[in-house]
Amino acid sequence: MDFASDNAVGASRPVLDALLAANAGPAPAYGADSWTKAAETRLSEVFETPVAAFLVATGTASNALALGAVCPPWGAVFCHEDAHVIDDECGAPEMATGGAKLVGVAGEGGKLTPDGLAQTLARFPHGLVKQVQAAAISLSQATECGTVYTPAEIAALAAIARAHRCRVHMDGARFANALVHLGCSPAGMTWKAGVDVLSFGLTKNGALACEAVIFFDPALAEAFPYQRKRAGHTLSKGRLLGAQLCAMLDGDHWLANARHANAMAHRLRKGLLAAGARAPWPSEVNEVFAILPRRADAALKAAGSRYYDWGARNLPQHERPGADEVYIRLVASYATTPEEVDRFSAIVRAA
Ligand SMILES: *Cc1c(COP(=O)(O)O)cnc(C)c1O
């Protein structure tokens, strides 16, 4: 019963098989191989437009480098105050931009709101020399609360960004989970809604270590080969990234994995609610945020289950845990089984 995160599991079988196949024999280095070329072509097909795609090994590198491509050192990136880019990357975006400022914006359920974004952007007028210049917004899809933006919500935020001459970045560490929840197309959730650059995450969804920075306006990517190389993310044996990406897209493995992870989270949330727990957000993807009695938490831990206690700062006042309760985050993965989900809920019910 490991619900600590969707990166607690290893790589999925088709990815490992693809790695073994790509491993045999020599191939050109630094991404000049046929797997990487195929991956780039496949991404243009998946997104229904010619994209400039660059493979990297971590989500943090993907986010930081993407922001570095759209934000100058004197710029500002506007994101949710709990966004991974501002809270969990040890200043990588600040480093990759050469010192830009990240500005956190409040919003319920991990989501930026048009009003919240517009009010914050209004405090950063262009041309005011004493102030950093608004350059980009960053949206997490899915969000850090397990919620998603609809294409219309993305488009509304992108329109505000445009009005303030900002580019739109999407942190898609859980892109596939959001996509299958919405049932829309990858294009509909990105460039058609105004996204300029996407961090396309695959590691949490079954890859060993593979993410892609995808530019929908290839002109934005002109300096990117140099930026990626300087950051140490141009892999010498680049074919091993290309092979993972192709394996994830083959037969829609990425979508099947995401559907499974989401379904397991929904089953878990349902089980917990039926057992008397509370769950503040709707669990639109593969994460469940739950408020449990301390005795249930103790019973779960005694049974060897793993998950994180979560900060309740962002919960609405009336949802906050009481003195005898805990607030936790549970994440299901492509490898989560119904049995472990049901066992977890049964322990809560019994407690
Ligand atoms: C996991 C995650 C990332 C990427 O993190 P890495 O550990 O660097 O791969 C980025 N954004 C969000 C929202 C995440 O959950």
mmCIF file of C-alpha atoms and ligand atoms in Angstrom:
data_model
loop_
_atom_site.group_PDB
_atom_site.id
_atom_site.type_symbol
_atom_site.label_atom_id
_atom_site.label_comp_id
_atom_site.label_asym_id
_atom_site.label_seq_id
_atom_site.Cartn_x
_atom_site.Cartn_y
_atom_site.Cartn_z
ATOM 1 C CA MET A 1 0.000 0.000 0.000
ATOM 2 C CA ASP A 2 2.448 2.603 -1.219
ATOM 3 C CA PHE A 3 0.616 5.824 -2.017
ATOM 4 C CA ALA A 4 3.569 8.153 -1.386
ATOM 5 C CA SER A 5 3.774 9.241 -5.011
ATOM 6 C CA ASP A 6 3.467 7.994 -8.549
ATOM 7 C CA ASN A 7 7.251 7.938 -8.791
ATOM 8 C CA ALA A 8 7.515 5.343 -6.012
ATOM 9 C CA VAL A 9 7.044 2.587 -8.601
ATOM 10 C CA GLY A 10 9.595 1.532 -11.189
ATOM 11 C CA ALA A 11 9.287 1.704 -14.952
ATOM 12 C CA SER A 12 6.543 -0.217 -16.745
ATOM 13 C CA ARG A 13 7.322 -3.397 -18.675
ATOM 14 C CA PRO A 14 6.955 -2.018 -22.263
ATOM 15 C CA VAL A 15 9.387 0.781 -21.380
ATOM 16 C CA LEU A 16 11.970 -1.661 -20.056
ATOM 17 C CA ASP A 17 11.543 -3.891 -23.137
ATOM 18 C CA ALA A 18 12.048 -0.868 -25.405
ATOM 19 C CA LEU A 19 15.160 0.110 -23.472
ATOM 20 C CA LEU A 20 16.628 -3.365 -23.915
ATOM 21 C CA ALA A 21 15.879 -3.329 -27.641
ATOM 22 C CA ALA A 22 17.370 0.163 -28.114
ATOM 23 C CA ASN A 23 20.364 -0.825 -26.043
ATOM 24 C CA ALA A 24 21.597 -3.376 -28.594
ATOM 25 C CA GLY A 25 24.347 -2.222 -30.934
ATOM 26 C CA PRO A 26 25.802 1.215 -31.627
ATOM 27 C CA ALA A 27 23.794 4.356 -32.444
ATOM 28 C CA PRO A 28 24.626 8.032 -32.980
ATOM 29 C CA ALA A 29 24.994 9.920 -29.669
ATOM 30 C CA TYR A 30 23.374 13.107 -28.286
ATOM 31 C CA GLY A 31 19.907 12.541 -29.727
ATOM 32 C CA ALA A 32 20.928 12.061 -33.364
ATOM 33 C CA ASP A 33 19.643 8.469 -33.212
ATOM 34 C CA SER A 34 16.549 7.029 -34.887
ATOM 35 C CA TRP A 35 14.589 6.555 -31.620
ATOM 36 C CA THR A 36 14.891 10.220 -30.714
ATOM 37 C CA LYS A 37 14.003 11.278 -34.272
ATOM 38 C CA ALA A 38 10.970 8.981 -34.158
ATOM 39 C CA ALA A 39 9.974 10.412 -30.773
ATOM 40 C CA GLU A 40 10.087 13.959 -32.151
ATOM 41 C CA THR A 41 7.977 12.972 -35.174
ATOM 42 C CA ARG A 42 5.481 11.107 -33.004
ATOM 43 C CA LEU A 43 5.016 14.152 -30.769
ATOM 44 C CA SER A 44 4.122 16.316 -33.777
ATOM 45 C CA GLU A 45 1.492 13.698 -34.670
ATOM 46 C CA VAL A 46 0.121 13.456 -31.134
ATOM 47 C CA PHE A 47 -0.156 17.262 -30.890
ATOM 48 C CA GLU A 48 -1.423 17.673 -34.489
ATOM 49 C CA THR A 49 1.090 20.423 -35.296
ATOM 50 C CA PRO A 50 4.830 20.589 -36.009
ATOM 51 C CA VAL A 51 6.438 20.905 -32.574
ATOM 52 C CA ALA A 52 10.026 21.423 -31.478
ATOM 53 C CA ALA A 53 10.561 18.726 -28.846
ATOM 54 C CA PHE A 54 13.563 18.156 -26.589
ATOM 55 C CA LEU A 55 13.953 15.157 -24.316
ATOM 56 C CA VAL A 56 15.366 15.532 -20.823
ATOM 57 C CA ALA A 57 15.631 13.210 -17.839
ATOM 58 C CA THR A 58 13.754 15.036 -15.065
ATOM 59 C CA GLY A 59 10.647 17.120 -14.640
ATOM 60 C CA THR A 60 12.539 19.799 -12.781
ATOM 61 C CA ALA A 61 14.961 20.199 -15.715
ATOM 62 C CA SER A 62 12.018 20.256 -18.096
ATOM 63 C CA ASN A 63 10.226 23.026 -16.184
ATOM 64 C CA ALA A 64 13.319 25.069 -15.472
ATOM 65 C CA LEU A 65 14.626 24.926 -19.043
ATOM 66 C CA ALA A 66 11.197 25.660 -20.522
ATOM 67 C CA LEU A 67 10.905 28.762 -18.336
ATOM 68 C CA GLY A 68 14.486 29.706 -19.184
ATOM 69 C CA ALA A 69 13.470 29.748 -22.843
ATOM 70 C CA VAL A 70 10.586 32.180 -22.342
ATOM 71 C CA CYS A 71 11.667 34.407 -19.461
ATOM 72 C CA PRO A 72 14.694 36.746 -19.298
ATOM 73 C CA PRO A 73 16.748 37.231 -16.098
ATOM 74 C CA TRP A 74 14.846 40.460 -15.381
ATOM 75 C CA GLY A 75 11.487 38.779 -15.951
ATOM 76 C CA ALA A 76 8.811 37.262 -13.735
ATOM 77 C CA VAL A 77 6.917 33.979 -13.964
ATOM 78 C CA PHE A 78 3.450 33.886 -12.383
ATOM 79 C CA CYS A 79 2.316 30.554 -10.985
ATOM 80 C CA HIS A 80 0.094 29.152 -8.251
ATOM 81 C CA GLU A 81 1.638 29.691 -4.821
ATOM 82 C CA ASP A 82 1.833 25.909 -4.305
ATOM 83 C CA ALA A 83 3.174 25.130 -7.783
ATOM 84 C CA HIS A 84 6.003 22.628 -8.121
ATOM 85 C CA VAL A 85 8.103 25.269 -9.920
ATOM 86 C CA ILE A 86 8.008 27.632 -6.935
ATOM 87 C CA ASP A 87 7.857 25.132 -4.076
ATOM 88 C CA ASP A 88 9.671 21.927 -5.014
ATOM 89 C CA GLU A 89 12.530 22.658 -7.410
ATOM 90 C CA CYS A 90 15.176 24.225 -5.181
ATOM 91 C CA GLY A 91 15.331 27.378 -7.296
ATOM 92 C CA ALA A 92 15.993 25.548 -10.591
ATOM 93 C CA PRO A 93 13.709 27.872 -12.620
ATOM 94 C CA GLU A 94 15.418 30.887 -11.058
ATOM 95 C CA MET A 95 18.796 29.379 -12.017
ATOM 96 C CA ALA A 96 17.768 28.423 -15.571
ATOM 97 C CA THR A 97 16.319 31.887 -16.219
ATOM 98 C CA GLY A 98 19.464 33.536 -14.891
ATOM 99 C CA GLY A 99 17.675 34.985 -11.891
ATOM 100 C CA ALA A 100 14.060 35.686 -12.854
ATOM 101 C CA LYS A 101 11.463 36.066 -10.088
ATOM 102 C CA LEU A 102 8.698 33.538 -9.496
ATOM 103 C CA VAL A 103 5.534 35.142 -8.177
ATOM 104 C CA GLY A 104 3.040 32.912 -6.353
ATOM 105 C CA VAL A 105 -0.656 33.586 -6.839
ATOM 106 C CA ALA A 106 -3.361 32.244 -4.478
ATOM 107 C CA GLY A 107 -6.245 30.143 -5.778
ATOM 108 C CA GLU A 108 -8.463 27.402 -4.375
ATOM 109 C CA GLY A 109 -7.772 23.782 -5.282
ATOM 110 C CA GLY A 110 -4.331 24.546 -6.703
ATOM 111 C CA LYS A 111 -5.790 26.549 -9.586
ATOM 112 C CA LEU A 112 -5.092 30.071 -10.735
ATOM 113 C CA THR A 113 -8.240 32.111 -11.280
ATOM 114 C CA PRO A 114 -8.603 34.787 -13.964
ATOM 115 C CA ASP A 115 -9.246 37.443 -11.282
ATOM 116 C CA GLY A 116 -6.344 36.351 -9.098
ATOM 117 C CA LEU A 117 -3.963 36.296 -12.054
ATOM 118 C CA ALA A 118 -5.147 39.632 -13.460
ATOM 119 C CA GLN A 119 -4.900 41.349 -10.060
ATOM 120 C CA THR A 120 -1.351 40.091 -9.541
ATOM 121 C CA LEU A 121 -0.243 40.964 -13.080
ATOM 122 C CA ALA A 122 -1.621 44.490 -12.591
ATOM 123 C CA ARG A 123 1.025 44.985 -9.879
ATOM 124 C CA PHE A 124 3.786 44.414 -12.466
ATOM 125 C CA PRO A 125 3.403 47.126 -15.110
ATOM 126 C CA HIS A 126 5.644 46.777 -18.138
ATOM 127 C CA GLY A 127 8.329 49.455 -18.401
ATOM 128 C CA LEU A 128 8.549 50.203 -14.678
ATOM 129 C CA VAL A 129 12.315 49.888 -14.270
ATOM 130 C CA LYS A 130 12.278 49.128 -10.546
ATOM 131 C CA GLN A 131 10.052 46.087 -11.135
ATOM 132 C CA VAL A 132 10.696 42.698 -12.801
ATOM 133 C CA GLN A 133 8.951 42.402 -16.161
ATOM 134 C CA ALA A 134 6.028 39.980 -16.530
ATOM 135 C CA ALA A 135 7.234 37.348 -18.994
ATOM 136 C CA ALA A 136 5.366 34.089 -18.429
ATOM 137 C CA ILE A 137 2.684 32.291 -16.514
ATOM 138 C CA SER A 138 3.039 28.642 -15.513
ATOM 139 C CA LEU A 139 0.016 26.345 -15.083
ATOM 140 C CA SER A 140 0.254 22.872 -13.549
ATOM 141 C CA GLN A 141 -1.936 20.393 -15.422
ATOM 142 C CA ALA A 142 -2.954 18.469 -13.357
ATOM 143 C CA THR A 143 -2.503 20.793 -10.380
ATOM 144 C CA GLU A 144 -0.775 20.057 -7.095
ATOM 145 C CA CYS A 145 -4.267 19.473 -5.596
ATOM 146 C CA GLY A 146 -5.178 16.781 -8.131
ATOM 147 C CA THR A 147 -7.578 19.098 -9.942
ATOM 148 C CA VAL A 148 -7.495 20.018 -13.632
ATOM 149 C CA TYR A 149 -8.044 23.097 -15.758
ATOM 150 C CA THR A 150 -10.585 22.696 -18.545
ATOM 151 C CA PRO A 151 -9.477 23.907 -22.001
ATOM 152 C CA ALA A 152 -11.800 26.912 -21.544
ATOM 153 C CA GLU A 153 -10.154 27.761 -18.212
ATOM 154 C CA ILE A 154 -6.701 27.480 -19.797
ATOM 155 C CA ALA A 155 -7.804 29.717 -22.654
ATOM 156 C CA ALA A 156 -9.160 32.341 -20.236
ATOM 157 C CA LEU A 157 -5.861 32.442 -18.307
ATOM 158 C CA ALA A 158 -3.857 32.457 -21.542
ATOM 159 C CA ALA A 159 -5.845 35.461 -22.785
ATOM 160 C CA ILE A 160 -4.931 37.394 -19.630
ATOM 161 C CA ALA A 161 -1.313 36.308 -20.038
ATOM 162 C CA ARG A 162 -1.284 37.528 -23.657
ATOM 163 C CA ALA A 163 -2.758 40.883 -22.655
ATOM 164 C CA HIS A 164 0.248 41.280 -20.341
ATOM 165 C CA ARG A 165 2.717 40.063 -22.995
ATOM 166 C CA CYS A 166 3.316 36.825 -21.096
ATOM 167 C CA ARG A 167 4.047 33.428 -22.577
ATOM 168 C CA VAL A 168 2.140 30.414 -21.276
ATOM 169 C CA HIS A 169 3.988 27.426 -19.825
ATOM 170 C CA MET A 170 2.249 24.224 -18.758
ATOM 171 C CA ASP A 171 3.830 21.918 -16.177
ATOM 172 C CA GLY A 172 2.492 18.594 -17.421
ATOM 173 C CA ALA A 173 4.118 16.213 -14.940
ATOM 174 C CA ARG A 174 0.651 14.583 -14.842
ATOM 175 C CA PHE A 175 -0.413 15.653 -18.339
ATOM 176 C CA ALA A 176 -1.830 12.259 -19.359
ATOM 177 C CA ASN A 177 -3.865 11.974 -16.152
ATOM 178 C CA ALA A 178 -5.484 15.344 -16.844
ATOM 179 C CA LEU A 179 -5.988 14.520 -20.524
ATOM 180 C CA VAL A 180 -7.877 11.271 -19.975
ATOM 181 C CA HIS A 181 -9.976 12.888 -17.250
ATOM 182 C CA LEU A 182 -11.065 15.656 -19.614
ATOM 183 C CA GLY A 183 -11.357 13.378 -22.623
ATOM 184 C CA CYS A 184 -10.035 16.134 -24.881
ATOM 185 C CA SER A 185 -7.184 16.055 -27.386
ATOM 186 C CA PRO A 186 -3.570 16.889 -26.507
ATOM 187 C CA ALA A 187 -3.857 19.832 -28.942
ATOM 188 C CA GLY A 188 -7.090 21.037 -27.317
ATOM 189 C CA MET A 189 -5.481 21.102 -23.886
ATOM 190 C CA THR A 190 -2.376 22.962 -25.074
ATOM 191 C CA TRP A 191 -1.687 25.141 -28.115
ATOM 192 C CA LYS A 192 -5.324 25.450 -29.143
ATOM 193 C CA ALA A 193 -5.970 26.915 -25.664
ATOM 194 C CA GLY A 194 -2.944 29.225 -25.850
ATOM 195 C CA VAL A 195 -0.089 27.175 -24.329
ATOM 196 C CA ASP A 196 3.319 28.082 -25.811
ATOM 197 C CA VAL A 197 5.558 25.540 -24.130
ATOM 198 C CA LEU A 198 4.780 22.299 -22.351
ATOM 199 C CA SER A 199 6.735 20.172 -19.898
ATOM 200 C CA PHE A 200 5.418 16.801 -21.030
ATOM 201 C CA GLY A 201 5.852 14.356 -18.170
ATOM 202 C CA LEU A 202 6.195 10.613 -18.609
ATOM 203 C CA THR A 203 8.276 9.466 -15.646
ATOM 204 C CA LYS A 204 5.399 9.400 -13.138
ATOM 205 C CA ASN A 205 3.255 7.626 -15.719
ATOM 206 C CA GLY A 206 5.548 4.632 -16.343
ATOM 207 C CA ALA A 207 8.811 5.800 -17.937
ATOM 208 C CA LEU A 208 12.135 5.173 -16.227
ATOM 209 C CA ALA A 209 13.246 8.803 -16.603
ATOM 210 C CA CYS A 210 11.889 10.688 -19.586
ATOM 211 C CA GLU A 211 10.269 14.092 -20.017
ATOM 212 C CA ALA A 212 9.979 16.344 -23.048
ATOM 213 C CA VAL A 213 10.042 20.109 -23.418
ATOM 214 C CA ILE A 214 7.623 20.814 -26.266
ATOM 215 C CA PHE A 215 7.445 24.184 -28.035
ATOM 216 C CA PHE A 216 4.343 24.837 -30.105
ATOM 217 C CA ASP A 217 6.042 27.845 -31.707
ATOM 218 C CA PRO A 218 9.346 26.394 -32.961
ATOM 219 C CA ALA A 219 10.797 29.936 -33.172
ATOM 220 C CA LEU A 220 10.793 30.009 -29.353
ATOM 221 C CA ALA A 221 13.119 26.995 -29.351
ATOM 222 C CA GLU A 222 15.973 28.532 -31.348
ATOM 223 C CA ALA A 223 18.394 28.793 -28.432
ATOM 224 C CA PHE A 224 17.123 25.682 -26.694
ATOM 225 C CA PRO A 225 19.733 23.177 -27.959
ATOM 226 C CA TYR A 226 22.385 25.344 -26.279
ATOM 227 C CA GLN A 227 20.352 25.926 -23.129
ATOM 228 C CA ARG A 228 19.752 22.189 -22.704
ATOM 229 C CA LYS A 229 23.404 21.325 -23.330
ATOM 230 C CA ARG A 230 24.646 23.969 -20.869
ATOM 231 C CA ALA A 231 22.298 22.532 -18.262
ATOM 232 C CA GLY A 232 23.781 19.067 -18.739
ATOM 233 C CA HIS A 233 20.568 17.593 -20.101
ATOM 234 C CA THR A 234 21.687 16.610 -23.581
ATOM 235 C CA LEU A 235 22.113 12.932 -22.875
ATOM 236 C CA SER A 236 25.097 11.241 -24.397
ATOM 237 C CA LYS A 237 23.105 8.001 -24.898
ATOM 238 C CA GLY A 238 20.079 9.976 -25.994
ATOM 239 C CA ARG A 239 18.488 6.971 -27.701
ATOM 240 C CA LEU A 240 17.524 5.682 -24.262
ATOM 241 C CA LEU A 241 15.260 8.717 -23.810
ATOM 242 C CA GLY A 242 13.851 8.378 -27.339
ATOM 243 C CA ALA A 243 13.120 4.696 -26.791
ATOM 244 C CA GLN A 244 11.189 5.427 -23.591
ATOM 245 C CA LEU A 245 9.095 8.107 -25.224
ATOM 246 C CA CYS A 246 8.221 5.901 -28.202
ATOM 247 C CA ALA A 247 7.335 3.014 -25.864
ATOM 248 C CA MET A 248 5.012 5.251 -23.862
ATOM 249 C CA LEU A 249 3.206 6.486 -26.990
ATOM 250 C CA ASP A 250 3.067 3.057 -28.699
ATOM 251 C CA GLY A 251 -0.413 1.573 -28.526
ATOM 252 C CA ASP A 252 -1.459 4.516 -26.314
ATOM 253 C CA HIS A 253 0.373 2.967 -23.355
ATOM 254 C CA TRP A 254 0.609 6.450 -21.769
ATOM 255 C CA LEU A 255 -3.174 6.886 -21.901
ATOM 256 C CA ALA A 256 -3.897 3.386 -20.569
ATOM 257 C CA ASN A 257 -1.493 3.921 -17.664
ATOM 258 C CA ALA A 258 -3.076 7.260 -16.805
ATOM 259 C CA ARG A 259 -6.607 5.840 -16.992
ATOM 260 C CA HIS A 260 -5.636 3.062 -14.630
ATOM 261 C CA ALA A 261 -3.963 5.422 -12.130
ATOM 262 C CA ASN A 262 -6.981 7.758 -12.188
ATOM 263 C CA ALA A 263 -9.415 4.862 -11.748
ATOM 264 C CA MET A 264 -7.458 3.584 -8.738
ATOM 265 C CA ALA A 265 -7.542 7.047 -7.135
ATOM 266 C CA HIS A 266 -11.297 7.315 -7.722
ATOM 267 C CA ARG A 267 -11.803 3.896 -6.162
ATOM 268 C CA LEU A 268 -9.669 4.924 -3.208
ATOM 269 C CA ARG A 269 -11.546 8.197 -2.696
ATOM 270 C CA LYS A 270 -14.884 6.407 -2.863
ATOM 271 C CA GLY A 271 -13.713 3.802 -0.372
ATOM 272 C CA LEU A 272 -12.429 6.457 2.017
ATOM 273 C CA LEU A 273 -15.616 8.519 1.828
ATOM 274 C CA ALA A 274 -17.676 5.388 2.466
ATOM 275 C CA ALA A 275 -15.438 4.688 5.480
ATOM 276 C CA GLY A 276 -16.273 8.119 6.916
ATOM 277 C CA ALA A 277 -13.182 10.071 5.830
ATOM 278 C CA ARG A 278 -13.404 13.530 4.284
ATOM 279 C CA ALA A 279 -11.868 14.501 0.922
ATOM 280 C CA PRO A 280 -11.717 18.219 0.105
ATOM 281 C CA TRP A 281 -10.950 18.156 -3.629
ATOM 282 C CA PRO A 282 -12.719 16.148 -6.311
ATOM 283 C CA SER A 283 -9.752 13.809 -7.252
ATOM 284 C CA GLU A 284 -9.926 14.546 -10.931
ATOM 285 C CA VAL A 285 -6.680 12.682 -11.571
ATOM 286 C CA ASN A 286 -4.652 10.098 -9.656
ATOM 287 C CA GLU A 287 -4.350 11.920 -6.339
ATOM 288 C CA VAL A 288 -6.576 11.798 -3.278
ATOM 289 C CA PHE A 289 -6.395 14.352 -0.487
ATOM 290 C CA ALA A 290 -8.097 13.072 2.624
ATOM 291 C CA ILE A 291 -8.797 14.014 6.212
ATOM 292 C CA LEU A 292 -8.740 11.006 8.527
ATOM 293 C CA PRO A 293 -9.033 10.461 12.270
ATOM 294 C CA ARG A 294 -5.602 10.036 13.882
ATOM 295 C CA ARG A 295 -6.477 6.483 14.934
ATOM 296 C CA ALA A 296 -7.031 5.527 11.261
ATOM 297 C CA ASP A 297 -3.691 7.114 10.350
ATOM 298 C CA ALA A 298 -1.994 5.084 13.108
ATOM 299 C CA ALA A 299 -3.662 1.849 11.963
ATOM 300 C CA LEU A 300 -2.614 2.474 8.343
ATOM 301 C CA LYS A 301 0.970 3.162 9.325
ATOM 302 C CA ALA A 302 1.039 0.112 11.581
ATOM 303 C CA ALA A 303 -0.064 -1.936 8.564
ATOM 304 C CA GLY A 304 2.955 -0.614 6.642
ATOM 305 C CA SER A 305 1.214 1.768 4.254
ATOM 306 C CA ARG A 306 3.059 4.811 2.961
ATOM 307 C CA TYR A 307 1.788 8.306 2.122
ATOM 308 C CA TYR A 308 2.594 11.908 2.984
ATOM 309 C CA ASP A 309 1.066 14.172 5.573
ATOM 310 C CA TRP A 310 0.112 17.306 3.666
ATOM 311 C CA GLY A 311 0.117 20.978 4.602
ATOM 312 C CA ALA A 312 -3.428 22.179 5.287
ATOM 313 C CA ARG A 313 -2.543 25.811 4.563
ATOM 314 C CA ASN A 314 -4.425 25.796 1.276
ATOM 315 C CA LEU A 315 -7.604 24.154 2.552
ATOM 316 C CA PRO A 316 -10.668 26.348 2.995
ATOM 317 C CA GLN A 317 -11.186 27.151 6.706
ATOM 318 C CA HIS A 318 -14.199 24.855 7.099
ATOM 319 C CA GLU A 319 -12.287 21.904 5.600
ATOM 320 C CA ARG A 320 -9.253 22.115 7.890
ATOM 321 C CA PRO A 321 -8.434 19.026 9.977
ATOM 322 C CA GLY A 322 -9.371 19.106 13.657
ATOM 323 C CA ALA A 323 -6.955 18.334 16.516
ATOM 324 C CA ASP A 324 -7.675 14.588 16.314
ATOM 325 C CA GLU A 325 -7.409 14.428 12.518
ATOM 326 C CA VAL A 326 -4.642 14.298 9.904
ATOM 327 C CA TYR A 327 -4.575 15.670 6.372
ATOM 328 C CA ILE A 328 -2.819 13.358 3.922
ATOM 329 C CA ARG A 329 -2.063 12.987 0.223
ATOM 330 C CA LEU A 330 -2.410 9.632 -1.526
ATOM 331 C CA VAL A 331 -1.197 9.055 -5.065
ATOM 332 C CA ALA A 332 -2.115 6.068 -7.234
ATOM 333 C CA SER A 333 0.099 4.936 -10.103
ATOM 334 C CA TYR A 334 -0.128 2.799 -13.225
ATOM 335 C CA ALA A 335 0.890 -0.133 -11.022
ATOM 336 C CA THR A 336 -1.569 0.372 -8.144
ATOM 337 C CA THR A 337 -3.862 -2.632 -7.665
ATOM 338 C CA PRO A 338 -7.555 -2.653 -6.628
ATOM 339 C CA GLU A 339 -6.584 -5.031 -3.817
ATOM 340 C CA GLU A 340 -4.224 -2.595 -2.121
ATOM 341 C CA VAL A 341 -6.768 0.203 -2.548
ATOM 342 C CA ASP A 342 -9.526 -1.876 -0.958
ATOM 343 C CA ARG A 343 -7.280 -3.061 1.856
ATOM 344 C CA PHE A 344 -6.375 0.555 2.636
ATOM 345 C CA SER A 345 -10.045 1.613 2.760
ATOM 346 C CA ALA A 346 -10.913 -1.416 4.890
ATOM 347 C CA ILE A 347 -8.297 -0.422 7.499
ATOM 348 C CA VAL A 348 -9.798 3.078 7.670
ATOM 349 C CA ARG A 349 -13.303 1.649 8.010
ATOM 350 C CA ALA A 350 -12.219 -0.704 10.795
ATOM 351 C CA ALA A 351 -10.469 2.081 12.670
HETATM 352 C C1 LIG B 1 6.863 15.393 -9.975
HETATM 353 C C2 LIG B 1 6.525 16.733 -10.504
HETATM 354 C C3 LIG B 1 7.423 17.430 -11.338
HETATM 355 C C4 LIG B 1 8.764 16.878 -11.764
HETATM 356 O O1 LIG B 1 9.614 16.522 -10.760
HETATM 357 P P1 LIG B 1 10.981 15.709 -10.923
HETATM 358 O O2 LIG B 1 11.071 15.022 -9.622
HETATM 359 O O3 LIG B 1 12.038 16.701 -11.127
HETATM 360 O O4 LIG B 1 10.879 14.772 -12.085
HETATM 361 C C5 LIG B 1 7.030 18.652 -11.832
HETATM 362 N N1 LIG B 1 5.826 19.161 -11.550
HETATM 363 C C6 LIG B 1 4.930 18.531 -10.778
HETATM 364 C C7 LIG B 1 3.583 19.140 -10.551
HETATM 365 C C8 LIG B 1 5.258 17.295 -10.219
HETATM 366 O O5 LIG B 1 4.361 16.671 -9.448
#
